[in-house]
Amino acid sequence: MESKKTKINNYNLKTRDIVKAGKQAMRNEAKKGFRGFTGAQTTGEKWANFAKWVRETHNVRFLEKVERSHALEYAKELAVKVRNGEIAASTAQNNVS
């Protein structure tokens, strides 16, 4: 169990915003040469969609608090949107890949 003194701050990415933290993590990966800048930007945008969803639906504000169950629920929600004709299957696939 975490103590009240434990500081959670998106893995030291210098922002308390979960959307910005994910994008910063991707930029850092690109700067280190682990991925291209275009790929990092694309992944950052996909992350932003998920991060906004997890913040709104589960009040998750920090990367450290994201759980596997959140990602699975997000994927299920996208599948429902595909079945209902709200988004294309390719859009859902892009958002989880």
JSON list of C-alpha atoms in Angstrom, two decimals:
[
{"chain": "A", "resi": 1, "resn": "MET", "atom": "CA", "xyz": [0.00, 0.00, 0.00]},
{"chain": "A", "resi": 2, "resn": "GLU", "atom": "CA", "xyz": [1.23, 3.48, -0.85]},
{"chain": "A", "resi": 3, "resn": "SER", "atom": "CA", "xyz": [1.93, 5.94, 1.88]},
{"chain": "A", "resi": 4, "resn": "LYS", "atom": "CA", "xyz": [0.49, 9.42, 1.60]},
{"chain": "A", "resi": 5, "resn": "LYS", "atom": "CA", "xyz": [4.02, 10.71, 1.16]},
{"chain": "A", "resi": 6, "resn": "THR", "atom": "CA", "xyz": [4.63, 8.67, -2.00]},
{"chain": "A", "resi": 7, "resn": "LYS", "atom": "CA", "xyz": [4.86, 11.06, -4.91]},
{"chain": "A", "resi": 8, "resn": "ILE", "atom": "CA", "xyz": [3.34, 9.86, -8.16]},
{"chain": "A", "resi": 9, "resn": "ASN", "atom": "CA", "xyz": [4.28, 12.01, -11.10]},
{"chain": "A", "resi": 10, "resn": "ASN", "atom": "CA", "xyz": [4.01, 10.11, -14.38]},
{"chain": "A", "resi": 11, "resn": "TYR", "atom": "CA", "xyz": [7.38, 8.38, -14.18]},
{"chain": "A", "resi": 12, "resn": "ASN", "atom": "CA", "xyz": [9.30, 11.66, -13.81]},
{"chain": "A", "resi": 13, "resn": "LEU", "atom": "CA", "xyz": [8.22, 12.93, -17.22]},
{"chain": "A", "resi": 14, "resn": "LYS", "atom": "CA", "xyz": [7.95, 16.47, -15.84]},
{"chain": "A", "resi": 15, "resn": "THR", "atom": "CA", "xyz": [4.21, 16.82, -16.27]},
{"chain": "A", "resi": 16, "resn": "ARG", "atom": "CA", "xyz": [1.25, 15.91, -14.11]},
{"chain": "A", "resi": 17, "resn": "ASP", "atom": "CA", "xyz": [-0.99, 15.57, -17.18]},
{"chain": "A", "resi": 18, "resn": "ILE", "atom": "CA", "xyz": [-1.40, 11.93, -18.27]},
{"chain": "A", "resi": 19, "resn": "VAL", "atom": "CA", "xyz": [-1.92, 12.90, -21.93]},
{"chain": "A", "resi": 20, "resn": "LYS", "atom": "CA", "xyz": [1.20, 15.06, -22.05]},
{"chain": "A", "resi": 21, "resn": "ALA", "atom": "CA", "xyz": [3.22, 12.47, -20.13]},
{"chain": "A", "resi": 22, "resn": "GLY", "atom": "CA", "xyz": [2.52, 9.75, -22.69]},
{"chain": "A", "resi": 23, "resn": "LYS", "atom": "CA", "xyz": [3.41, 12.04, -25.56]},
{"chain": "A", "resi": 24, "resn": "GLN", "atom": "CA", "xyz": [6.60, 13.08, -23.78]},
{"chain": "A", "resi": 25, "resn": "ALA", "atom": "CA", "xyz": [7.55, 9.44, -23.26]},
{"chain": "A", "resi": 26, "resn": "MET", "atom": "CA", "xyz": [7.23, 8.88, -27.01]},
{"chain": "A", "resi": 27, "resn": "ARG", "atom": "CA", "xyz": [9.31, 11.98, -27.80]},
{"chain": "A", "resi": 28, "resn": "ASN", "atom": "CA", "xyz": [11.98, 10.70, -25.41]},
{"chain": "A", "resi": 29, "resn": "GLU", "atom": "CA", "xyz": [12.01, 7.34, -27.20]},
{"chain": "A", "resi": 30, "resn": "ALA", "atom": "CA", "xyz": [12.50, 9.10, -30.53]},
{"chain": "A", "resi": 31, "resn": "LYS", "atom": "CA", "xyz": [15.31, 11.27, -29.19]},
{"chain": "A", "resi": 32, "resn": "LYS", "atom": "CA", "xyz": [17.09, 8.15, -27.95]},
{"chain": "A", "resi": 33, "resn": "GLY", "atom": "CA", "xyz": [16.72, 6.55, -31.38]},
{"chain": "A", "resi": 34, "resn": "PHE", "atom": "CA", "xyz": [14.38, 3.77, -30.25]},
{"chain": "A", "resi": 35, "resn": "ARG", "atom": "CA", "xyz": [11.69, 4.86, -32.71]},
{"chain": "A", "resi": 36, "resn": "GLY", "atom": "CA", "xyz": [11.25, 7.40, -35.47]},
{"chain": "A", "resi": 37, "resn": "PHE", "atom": "CA", "xyz": [9.82, 10.83, -34.76]},
{"chain": "A", "resi": 38, "resn": "THR", "atom": "CA", "xyz": [6.79, 10.24, -37.01]},
{"chain": "A", "resi": 39, "resn": "GLY", "atom": "CA", "xyz": [6.04, 6.92, -35.31]},
{"chain": "A", "resi": 40, "resn": "ALA", "atom": "CA", "xyz": [6.46, 8.52, -31.91]},
{"chain": "A", "resi": 41, "resn": "GLN", "atom": "CA", "xyz": [4.01, 11.26, -32.84]},
{"chain": "A", "resi": 42, "resn": "THR", "atom": "CA", "xyz": [1.47, 8.76, -34.16]},
{"chain": "A", "resi": 43, "resn": "THR", "atom": "CA", "xyz": [1.74, 6.62, -31.04]},
{"chain": "A", "resi": 44, "resn": "GLY", "atom": "CA", "xyz": [1.47, 9.75, -28.91]},
{"chain": "A", "resi": 45, "resn": "GLU", "atom": "CA", "xyz": [-1.83, 10.63, -30.58]},
{"chain": "A", "resi": 46, "resn": "LYS", "atom": "CA", "xyz": [-3.18, 7.11, -30.03]},
{"chain": "A", "resi": 47, "resn": "TRP", "atom": "CA", "xyz": [-2.07, 7.37, -26.41]},
{"chain": "A", "resi": 48, "resn": "ALA", "atom": "CA", "xyz": [-3.87, 10.70, -26.09]},
{"chain": "A", "resi": 49, "resn": "ASN", "atom": "CA", "xyz": [-7.16, 9.07, -27.10]},
{"chain": "A", "resi": 50, "resn": "PHE", "atom": "CA", "xyz": [-6.74, 6.32, -24.51]},
{"chain": "A", "resi": 51, "resn": "ALA", "atom": "CA", "xyz": [-5.46, 8.68, -21.81]},
{"chain": "A", "resi": 52, "resn": "LYS", "atom": "CA", "xyz": [-8.44, 11.01, -22.20]},
{"chain": "A", "resi": 53, "resn": "TRP", "atom": "CA", "xyz": [-10.78, 8.02, -22.02]},
{"chain": "A", "resi": 54, "resn": "VAL", "atom": "CA", "xyz": [-9.15, 6.51, -18.91]},
{"chain": "A", "resi": 55, "resn": "ARG", "atom": "CA", "xyz": [-9.09, 9.89, -17.19]},
{"chain": "A", "resi": 56, "resn": "GLU", "atom": "CA", "xyz": [-12.78, 10.51, -17.92]},
{"chain": "A", "resi": 57, "resn": "THR", "atom": "CA", "xyz": [-14.09, 7.02, -17.20]},
{"chain": "A", "resi": 58, "resn": "HIS", "atom": "CA", "xyz": [-11.86, 5.93, -14.30]},
{"chain": "A", "resi": 59, "resn": "ASN", "atom": "CA", "xyz": [-10.44, 9.21, -13.02]},
{"chain": "A", "resi": 60, "resn": "VAL", "atom": "CA", "xyz": [-6.91, 7.92, -13.67]},
{"chain": "A", "resi": 61, "resn": "ARG", "atom": "CA", "xyz": [-4.55, 10.87, -13.71]},
{"chain": "A", "resi": 62, "resn": "PHE", "atom": "CA", "xyz": [-1.11, 9.22, -13.62]},
{"chain": "A", "resi": 63, "resn": "LEU", "atom": "CA", "xyz": [0.64, 6.67, -15.81]},
{"chain": "A", "resi": 64, "resn": "GLU", "atom": "CA", "xyz": [1.52, 4.66, -12.72]},
{"chain": "A", "resi": 65, "resn": "LYS", "atom": "CA", "xyz": [-2.18, 4.03, -12.10]},
{"chain": "A", "resi": 66, "resn": "VAL", "atom": "CA", "xyz": [-3.09, 2.67, -15.55]},
{"chain": "A", "resi": 67, "resn": "GLU", "atom": "CA", "xyz": [-3.95, -1.02, -15.33]},
{"chain": "A", "resi": 68, "resn": "ARG", "atom": "CA", "xyz": [-4.25, -3.79, -17.88]},
{"chain": "A", "resi": 69, "resn": "SER", "atom": "CA", "xyz": [-7.99, -3.93, -17.13]},
{"chain": "A", "resi": 70, "resn": "HIS", "atom": "CA", "xyz": [-8.34, -0.32, -18.32]},
{"chain": "A", "resi": 71, "resn": "ALA", "atom": "CA", "xyz": [-6.81, -1.18, -21.70]},
{"chain": "A", "resi": 72, "resn": "LEU", "atom": "CA", "xyz": [-9.06, -4.22, -22.07]},
{"chain": "A", "resi": 73, "resn": "GLU", "atom": "CA", "xyz": [-12.15, -2.19, -21.23]},
{"chain": "A", "resi": 74, "resn": "TYR", "atom": "CA", "xyz": [-11.11, 0.49, -23.73]},
{"chain": "A", "resi": 75, "resn": "ALA", "atom": "CA", "xyz": [-10.74, -2.16, -26.44]},
{"chain": "A", "resi": 76, "resn": "LYS", "atom": "CA", "xyz": [-14.17, -3.57, -25.60]},
{"chain": "A", "resi": 77, "resn": "GLU", "atom": "CA", "xyz": [-15.70, -0.12, -25.81]},
{"chain": "A", "resi": 78, "resn": "LEU", "atom": "CA", "xyz": [-14.14, 0.40, -29.23]},
{"chain": "A", "resi": 79, "resn": "ALA", "atom": "CA", "xyz": [-15.55, -2.98, -30.34]},
{"chain": "A", "resi": 80, "resn": "VAL", "atom": "CA", "xyz": [-19.03, -1.88, -29.29]},
{"chain": "A", "resi": 81, "resn": "LYS", "atom": "CA", "xyz": [-18.63, 1.32, -31.31]},
{"chain": "A", "resi": 82, "resn": "VAL", "atom": "CA", "xyz": [-17.66, -0.75, -34.34]},
{"chain": "A", "resi": 83, "resn": "ARG", "atom": "CA", "xyz": [-20.70, -3.03, -33.92]},
{"chain": "A", "resi": 84, "resn": "ASN", "atom": "CA", "xyz": [-22.95, 0.03, -33.59]},
{"chain": "A", "resi": 85, "resn": "GLY", "atom": "CA", "xyz": [-21.50, 1.57, -36.73]},
{"chain": "A", "resi": 86, "resn": "GLU", "atom": "CA", "xyz": [-20.10, 4.57, -34.85]},
{"chain": "A", "resi": 87, "resn": "ILE", "atom": "CA", "xyz": [-16.52, 3.96, -36.03]},
{"chain": "A", "resi": 88, "resn": "ALA", "atom": "CA", "xyz": [-14.87, 1.80, -38.65]},
{"chain": "A", "resi": 89, "resn": "ALA", "atom": "CA", "xyz": [-13.06, -1.38, -37.64]},
{"chain": "A", "resi": 90, "resn": "SER", "atom": "CA", "xyz": [-9.85, 0.10, -39.03]},
{"chain": "A", "resi": 91, "resn": "THR", "atom": "CA", "xyz": [-10.22, 3.11, -36.72]},
{"chain": "A", "resi": 92, "resn": "ALA", "atom": "CA", "xyz": [-10.62, 0.86, -33.69]},
{"chain": "A", "resi": 93, "resn": "GLN", "atom": "CA", "xyz": [-7.64, -1.23, -34.78]},
{"chain": "A", "resi": 94, "resn": "ASN", "atom": "CA", "xyz": [-5.51, 1.89, -35.21]},
{"chain": "A", "resi": 95, "resn": "ASN", "atom": "CA", "xyz": [-6.44, 3.09, -31.74]},
{"chain": "A", "resi": 96, "resn": "VAL", "atom": "CA", "xyz": [-5.24, -0.10, -30.05]},
{"chain": "A", "resi": 97, "resn": "SER", "atom": "CA", "xyz": [-2.21, -0.90, -32.17]}
]
